[in-house]
Amino acid sequence: MGEGAYCSPRGAVAAFSDGATAYCARMQYTDASVWSRNASLAPNPVPPATAAAGPQIGEFCIGADIGRTAVDTYGNTIVCDNYAWVLDMGQTPSHPWVDGQREWSECLEGYTEDECRELLNPAG
């Protein structure tokens, strides 16, 4: 039997060929049992899968992120545009609520509120 070989039942004790005590222990990151020099946990040479470090294309983003850029796990530059992370193609990101507020404010510089309501929200 060698270190890392599957064993059963968990908690069993034996000896390796060098005389060291062998324990049937749970393999780290799994529910498998393997022979180990550690009675409580057998090291697993395979690292655990990790979550993506940053945003990914298609994920939701908040209004405060609009215009921010990031790099996805594939090395693509992405930008938060209209509340979603999309591929950065040099576009000007939109923020519908802010854009509407800006239009309203700019309209009021030359027109009355009633005129702006008509200009920005014309009846069908």
mmCIF file with all atom_site columns, C-alpha atoms in Angstrom:
data_model
loop_
_atom_site.group_PDB
_atom_site.id
_atom_site.type_symbol
_atom_site.label_atom_id
_atom_site.label_alt_id
_atom_site.label_comp_id
_atom_site.label_asym_id
_atom_site.label_entity_id
_atom_site.label_seq_id
_atom_site.pdbx_PDB_ins_code
_atom_site.Cartn_x
_atom_site.Cartn_y
_atom_site.Cartn_z
_atom_site.occupancy
_atom_site.B_iso_or_equiv
_atom_site.pdbx_formal_charge
_atom_site.auth_seq_id
_atom_site.auth_comp_id
_atom_site.auth_asym_id
_atom_site.auth_atom_id
_atom_site.pdbx_PDB_model_num
ATOM 1   C CA . MET A 1 1   ? 0.000   0.000  0.000   1.00 0.00 ? 1   MET A CA 1
ATOM 2   C CA . GLY A 1 2   ? 1.270   3.479  -0.817  1.00 0.00 ? 2   GLY A CA 1
ATOM 3   C CA . GLU A 1 3   ? 0.488   6.903  0.528   1.00 0.00 ? 3   GLU A CA 1
ATOM 4   C CA . GLY A 1 4   ? -2.531  8.312  -1.343  1.00 0.00 ? 4   GLY A CA 1
ATOM 5   C CA . ALA A 1 5   ? -3.972  4.896  -2.208  1.00 0.00 ? 5   ALA A CA 1
ATOM 6   C CA . TYR A 1 6   ? -7.693  4.540  -1.563  1.00 0.00 ? 6   TYR A CA 1
ATOM 7   C CA . CYS A 1 7   ? -8.611  2.813  1.700   1.00 0.00 ? 7   CYS A CA 1
ATOM 8   C CA . SER A 1 8   ? -11.531 1.780  3.828   1.00 0.00 ? 8   SER A CA 1
ATOM 9   C CA . PRO A 1 9   ? -12.845 2.124  6.446   1.00 0.00 ? 9   PRO A CA 1
ATOM 10  C CA . ARG A 1 10  ? -11.908 5.647  7.415   1.00 0.00 ? 10  ARG A CA 1
ATOM 11  C CA . GLY A 1 11  ? -10.013 5.539  10.699  1.00 0.00 ? 11  GLY A CA 1
ATOM 12  C CA . ALA A 1 12  ? -8.214  2.262  9.936   1.00 0.00 ? 12  ALA A CA 1
ATOM 13  C CA . VAL A 1 13  ? -4.510  2.095  10.887  1.00 0.00 ? 13  VAL A CA 1
ATOM 14  C CA . ALA A 1 14  ? -1.681  0.242  9.133   1.00 0.00 ? 14  ALA A CA 1
ATOM 15  C CA . ALA A 1 15  ? 2.009   0.744  8.382   1.00 0.00 ? 15  ALA A CA 1
ATOM 16  C CA . PHE A 1 16  ? 3.852   2.028  5.310   1.00 0.00 ? 16  PHE A CA 1
ATOM 17  C CA . SER A 1 17  ? 6.832   0.058  3.980   1.00 0.00 ? 17  SER A CA 1
ATOM 18  C CA . ASP A 1 18  ? 9.202   2.457  5.785   1.00 0.00 ? 18  ASP A CA 1
ATOM 19  C CA . GLY A 1 19  ? 7.540   1.616  9.123   1.00 0.00 ? 19  GLY A CA 1
ATOM 20  C CA . ALA A 1 20  ? 5.646   4.916  9.466   1.00 0.00 ? 20  ALA A CA 1
ATOM 21  C CA . THR A 1 21  ? 2.067   4.684  10.699  1.00 0.00 ? 21  THR A CA 1
ATOM 22  C CA . ALA A 1 22  ? -0.521  4.852  7.911   1.00 0.00 ? 22  ALA A CA 1
ATOM 23  C CA . TYR A 1 23  ? -3.954  6.253  8.628   1.00 0.00 ? 23  TYR A CA 1
ATOM 24  C CA . CYS A 1 24  ? -7.056  5.878  6.487   1.00 0.00 ? 24  CYS A CA 1
ATOM 25  C CA . ALA A 1 25  ? -8.073  9.536  6.420   1.00 0.00 ? 25  ALA A CA 1
ATOM 26  C CA . ARG A 1 26  ? -10.374 11.788 4.419   1.00 0.00 ? 26  ARG A CA 1
ATOM 27  C CA . MET A 1 27  ? -8.637  13.289 1.391   1.00 0.00 ? 27  MET A CA 1
ATOM 28  C CA . GLN A 1 28  ? -8.681  17.076 1.460   1.00 0.00 ? 28  GLN A CA 1
ATOM 29  C CA . TYR A 1 29  ? -11.404 18.687 -0.781  1.00 0.00 ? 29  TYR A CA 1
ATOM 30  C CA . THR A 1 30  ? -13.194 15.321 -1.254  1.00 0.00 ? 30  THR A CA 1
ATOM 31  C CA . ASP A 1 31  ? -15.155 12.641 0.583   1.00 0.00 ? 31  ASP A CA 1
ATOM 32  C CA . ALA A 1 32  ? -12.680 9.923  -0.456  1.00 0.00 ? 32  ALA A CA 1
ATOM 33  C CA . SER A 1 33  ? -10.524 8.037  2.047   1.00 0.00 ? 33  SER A CA 1
ATOM 34  C CA . VAL A 1 34  ? -6.826  7.415  1.322   1.00 0.00 ? 34  VAL A CA 1
ATOM 35  C CA . TRP A 1 35  ? -3.760  6.246  3.247   1.00 0.00 ? 35  TRP A CA 1
ATOM 36  C CA . SER A 1 36  ? -1.966  9.170  4.847   1.00 0.00 ? 36  SER A CA 1
ATOM 37  C CA . ARG A 1 37  ? 0.699   9.980  7.405   1.00 0.00 ? 37  ARG A CA 1
ATOM 38  C CA . ASN A 1 38  ? -1.770  12.453 8.922   1.00 0.00 ? 38  ASN A CA 1
ATOM 39  C CA . ALA A 1 39  ? -4.608  10.853 10.906  1.00 0.00 ? 39  ALA A CA 1
ATOM 40  C CA . SER A 1 40  ? -7.064  13.705 10.442  1.00 0.00 ? 40  SER A CA 1
ATOM 41  C CA . LEU A 1 41  ? -6.685  14.750 6.801   1.00 0.00 ? 41  LEU A CA 1
ATOM 42  C CA . ALA A 1 42  ? -4.802  13.460 3.769   1.00 0.00 ? 42  ALA A CA 1
ATOM 43  C CA . PRO A 1 43  ? -3.327  16.170 1.560   1.00 0.00 ? 43  PRO A CA 1
ATOM 44  C CA . ASN A 1 44  ? -4.770  16.389 -1.942  1.00 0.00 ? 44  ASN A CA 1
ATOM 45  C CA . PRO A 1 45  ? -2.319  17.395 -4.673  1.00 0.00 ? 45  PRO A CA 1
ATOM 46  C CA . VAL A 1 46  ? -5.144  18.914 -6.718  1.00 0.00 ? 46  VAL A CA 1
ATOM 47  C CA . PRO A 1 47  ? -5.916  22.482 -5.588  1.00 0.00 ? 47  PRO A CA 1
ATOM 48  C CA . PRO A 1 48  ? -9.573  23.340 -5.100  1.00 0.00 ? 48  PRO A CA 1
ATOM 49  C CA . ALA A 1 49  ? -11.375 25.104 -7.918  1.00 0.00 ? 49  ALA A CA 1
ATOM 50  C CA . THR A 1 50  ? -11.518 28.823 -7.302  1.00 0.00 ? 50  THR A CA 1
ATOM 51  C CA . ALA A 1 51  ? -14.162 31.291 -8.286  1.00 0.00 ? 51  ALA A CA 1
ATOM 52  C CA . ALA A 1 52  ? -13.449 33.851 -10.954 1.00 0.00 ? 52  ALA A CA 1
ATOM 53  C CA . ALA A 1 53  ? -11.445 36.740 -9.552  1.00 0.00 ? 53  ALA A CA 1
ATOM 54  C CA . GLY A 1 54  ? -13.522 39.482 -11.109 1.00 0.00 ? 54  GLY A CA 1
ATOM 55  C CA . PRO A 1 55  ? -16.615 40.222 -13.124 1.00 0.00 ? 55  PRO A CA 1
ATOM 56  C CA . GLN A 1 56  ? -17.448 38.180 -16.203 1.00 0.00 ? 56  GLN A CA 1
ATOM 57  C CA . ILE A 1 57  ? -19.244 39.083 -19.440 1.00 0.00 ? 57  ILE A CA 1
ATOM 58  C CA . GLY A 1 58  ? -23.003 39.032 -18.951 1.00 0.00 ? 58  GLY A CA 1
ATOM 59  C CA . GLU A 1 59  ? -22.960 39.510 -15.185 1.00 0.00 ? 59  GLU A CA 1
ATOM 60  C CA . PHE A 1 60  ? -24.996 42.297 -13.573 1.00 0.00 ? 60  PHE A CA 1
ATOM 61  C CA . CYS A 1 61  ? -23.182 45.458 -12.472 1.00 0.00 ? 61  CYS A CA 1
ATOM 62  C CA . ILE A 1 62  ? -24.429 48.320 -10.316 1.00 0.00 ? 62  ILE A CA 1
ATOM 63  C CA . GLY A 1 63  ? -24.895 51.918 -11.400 1.00 0.00 ? 63  GLY A CA 1
ATOM 64  C CA . ALA A 1 64  ? -21.749 53.031 -9.567  1.00 0.00 ? 64  ALA A CA 1
ATOM 65  C CA . ASP A 1 65  ? -19.732 50.638 -11.801 1.00 0.00 ? 65  ASP A CA 1
ATOM 66  C CA . ILE A 1 66  ? -21.012 52.031 -15.107 1.00 0.00 ? 66  ILE A CA 1
ATOM 67  C CA . GLY A 1 67  ? -17.997 53.065 -17.146 1.00 0.00 ? 67  GLY A CA 1
ATOM 68  C CA . ARG A 1 68  ? -15.562 51.021 -15.069 1.00 0.00 ? 68  ARG A CA 1
ATOM 69  C CA . THR A 1 69  ? -13.408 48.489 -16.856 1.00 0.00 ? 69  THR A CA 1
ATOM 70  C CA . ALA A 1 70  ? -12.046 45.134 -15.747 1.00 0.00 ? 70  ALA A CA 1
ATOM 71  C CA . VAL A 1 71  ? -10.403 42.059 -17.229 1.00 0.00 ? 71  VAL A CA 1
ATOM 72  C CA . ASP A 1 72  ? -12.319 38.763 -17.283 1.00 0.00 ? 72  ASP A CA 1
ATOM 73  C CA . THR A 1 73  ? -10.764 35.336 -16.718 1.00 0.00 ? 73  THR A CA 1
ATOM 74  C CA . TYR A 1 74  ? -10.057 35.011 -20.451 1.00 0.00 ? 74  TYR A CA 1
ATOM 75  C CA . GLY A 1 75  ? -8.038  38.248 -20.543 1.00 0.00 ? 75  GLY A CA 1
ATOM 76  C CA . ASN A 1 76  ? -10.749 40.272 -22.305 1.00 0.00 ? 76  ASN A CA 1
ATOM 77  C CA . THR A 1 77  ? -11.189 43.910 -21.327 1.00 0.00 ? 77  THR A CA 1
ATOM 78  C CA . ILE A 1 78  ? -14.799 44.380 -20.258 1.00 0.00 ? 78  ILE A CA 1
ATOM 79  C CA . VAL A 1 79  ? -16.814 47.448 -19.245 1.00 0.00 ? 79  VAL A CA 1
ATOM 80  C CA . CYS A 1 80  ? -19.941 47.973 -17.169 1.00 0.00 ? 80  CYS A CA 1
ATOM 81  C CA . ASP A 1 81  ? -22.508 49.340 -19.634 1.00 0.00 ? 81  ASP A CA 1
ATOM 82  C CA . ASN A 1 82  ? -26.230 49.695 -18.946 1.00 0.00 ? 82  ASN A CA 1
ATOM 83  C CA . TYR A 1 83  ? -26.009 47.533 -15.787 1.00 0.00 ? 83  TYR A CA 1
ATOM 84  C CA . ALA A 1 84  ? -24.170 44.574 -17.406 1.00 0.00 ? 84  ALA A CA 1
ATOM 85  C CA . TRP A 1 85  ? -20.519 43.635 -17.992 1.00 0.00 ? 85  TRP A CA 1
ATOM 86  C CA . VAL A 1 86  ? -19.887 43.573 -21.743 1.00 0.00 ? 86  VAL A CA 1
ATOM 87  C CA . LEU A 1 87  ? -16.876 43.321 -24.019 1.00 0.00 ? 87  LEU A CA 1
ATOM 88  C CA . ASP A 1 88  ? -15.158 46.729 -24.193 1.00 0.00 ? 88  ASP A CA 1
ATOM 89  C CA . MET A 1 89  ? -15.323 47.779 -27.832 1.00 0.00 ? 89  MET A CA 1
ATOM 90  C CA . GLY A 1 90  ? -14.600 51.462 -27.123 1.00 0.00 ? 90  GLY A CA 1
ATOM 91  C CA . GLN A 1 91  ? -18.273 52.268 -26.686 1.00 0.00 ? 91  GLN A CA 1
ATOM 92  C CA . THR A 1 92  ? -19.504 55.083 -24.457 1.00 0.00 ? 92  THR A CA 1
ATOM 93  C CA . PRO A 1 93  ? -21.193 53.296 -21.558 1.00 0.00 ? 93  PRO A CA 1
ATOM 94  C CA . SER A 1 94  ? -24.815 54.229 -20.946 1.00 0.00 ? 94  SER A CA 1
ATOM 95  C CA . HIS A 1 95  ? -26.503 54.727 -17.631 1.00 0.00 ? 95  HIS A CA 1
ATOM 96  C CA . PRO A 1 96  ? -30.203 55.184 -18.421 1.00 0.00 ? 96  PRO A CA 1
ATOM 97  C CA . TRP A 1 97  ? -31.173 56.850 -15.158 1.00 0.00 ? 97  TRP A CA 1
ATOM 98  C CA . VAL A 1 98  ? -28.221 59.272 -15.150 1.00 0.00 ? 98  VAL A CA 1
ATOM 99  C CA . ASP A 1 99  ? -28.589 59.933 -18.882 1.00 0.00 ? 99  ASP A CA 1
ATOM 100 C CA . GLY A 1 100 ? -32.240 60.851 -18.330 1.00 0.00 ? 100 GLY A CA 1
ATOM 101 C CA . GLN A 1 101 ? -31.377 63.160 -15.443 1.00 0.00 ? 101 GLN A CA 1
ATOM 102 C CA . ARG A 1 102 ? -28.704 64.861 -17.547 1.00 0.00 ? 102 ARG A CA 1
ATOM 103 C CA . GLU A 1 103 ? -31.139 65.367 -20.451 1.00 0.00 ? 103 GLU A CA 1
ATOM 104 C CA . TRP A 1 104 ? -33.711 66.849 -18.066 1.00 0.00 ? 104 TRP A CA 1
ATOM 105 C CA . SER A 1 105 ? -31.185 69.207 -16.506 1.00 0.00 ? 105 SER A CA 1
ATOM 106 C CA . GLU A 1 106 ? -29.871 70.367 -19.888 1.00 0.00 ? 106 GLU A CA 1
ATOM 107 C CA . CYS A 1 107 ? -33.408 70.890 -21.174 1.00 0.00 ? 107 CYS A CA 1
ATOM 108 C CA . LEU A 1 108 ? -34.320 73.082 -18.186 1.00 0.00 ? 108 LEU A CA 1
ATOM 109 C CA . GLU A 1 109 ? -31.460 75.417 -19.097 1.00 0.00 ? 109 GLU A CA 1
ATOM 110 C CA . GLY A 1 110 ? -33.454 76.664 -22.105 1.00 0.00 ? 110 GLY A CA 1
ATOM 111 C CA . TYR A 1 111 ? -37.048 75.581 -21.614 1.00 0.00 ? 111 TYR A CA 1
ATOM 112 C CA . THR A 1 112 ? -39.798 75.478 -18.968 1.00 0.00 ? 112 THR A CA 1
ATOM 113 C CA . GLU A 1 113 ? -40.672 72.264 -17.114 1.00 0.00 ? 113 GLU A CA 1
ATOM 114 C CA . ASP A 1 114 ? -43.806 71.800 -19.228 1.00 0.00 ? 114 ASP A CA 1
ATOM 115 C CA . GLU A 1 115 ? -41.838 72.296 -22.457 1.00 0.00 ? 115 GLU A CA 1
ATOM 116 C CA . CYS A 1 116 ? -39.208 69.780 -21.303 1.00 0.00 ? 116 CYS A CA 1
ATOM 117 C CA . ARG A 1 117 ? -41.878 67.223 -20.416 1.00 0.00 ? 117 ARG A CA 1
ATOM 118 C CA . GLU A 1 118 ? -43.243 67.547 -23.949 1.00 0.00 ? 118 GLU A CA 1
ATOM 119 C CA . LEU A 1 119 ? -39.790 67.516 -25.585 1.00 0.00 ? 119 LEU A CA 1
ATOM 120 C CA . LEU A 1 120 ? -38.441 64.543 -23.621 1.00 0.00 ? 120 LEU A CA 1
ATOM 121 C CA . ASN A 1 121 ? -41.652 62.523 -23.436 1.00 0.00 ? 121 ASN A CA 1
ATOM 122 C CA . PRO A 1 122 ? -43.630 63.286 -26.585 1.00 0.00 ? 122 PRO A CA 1
ATOM 123 C CA . ALA A 1 123 ? -47.118 61.776 -26.716 1.00 0.00 ? 123 ALA A CA 1
ATOM 124 C CA . GLY A 1 124 ? -47.310 58.701 -28.912 1.00 0.00 ? 124 GLY A CA 1
#
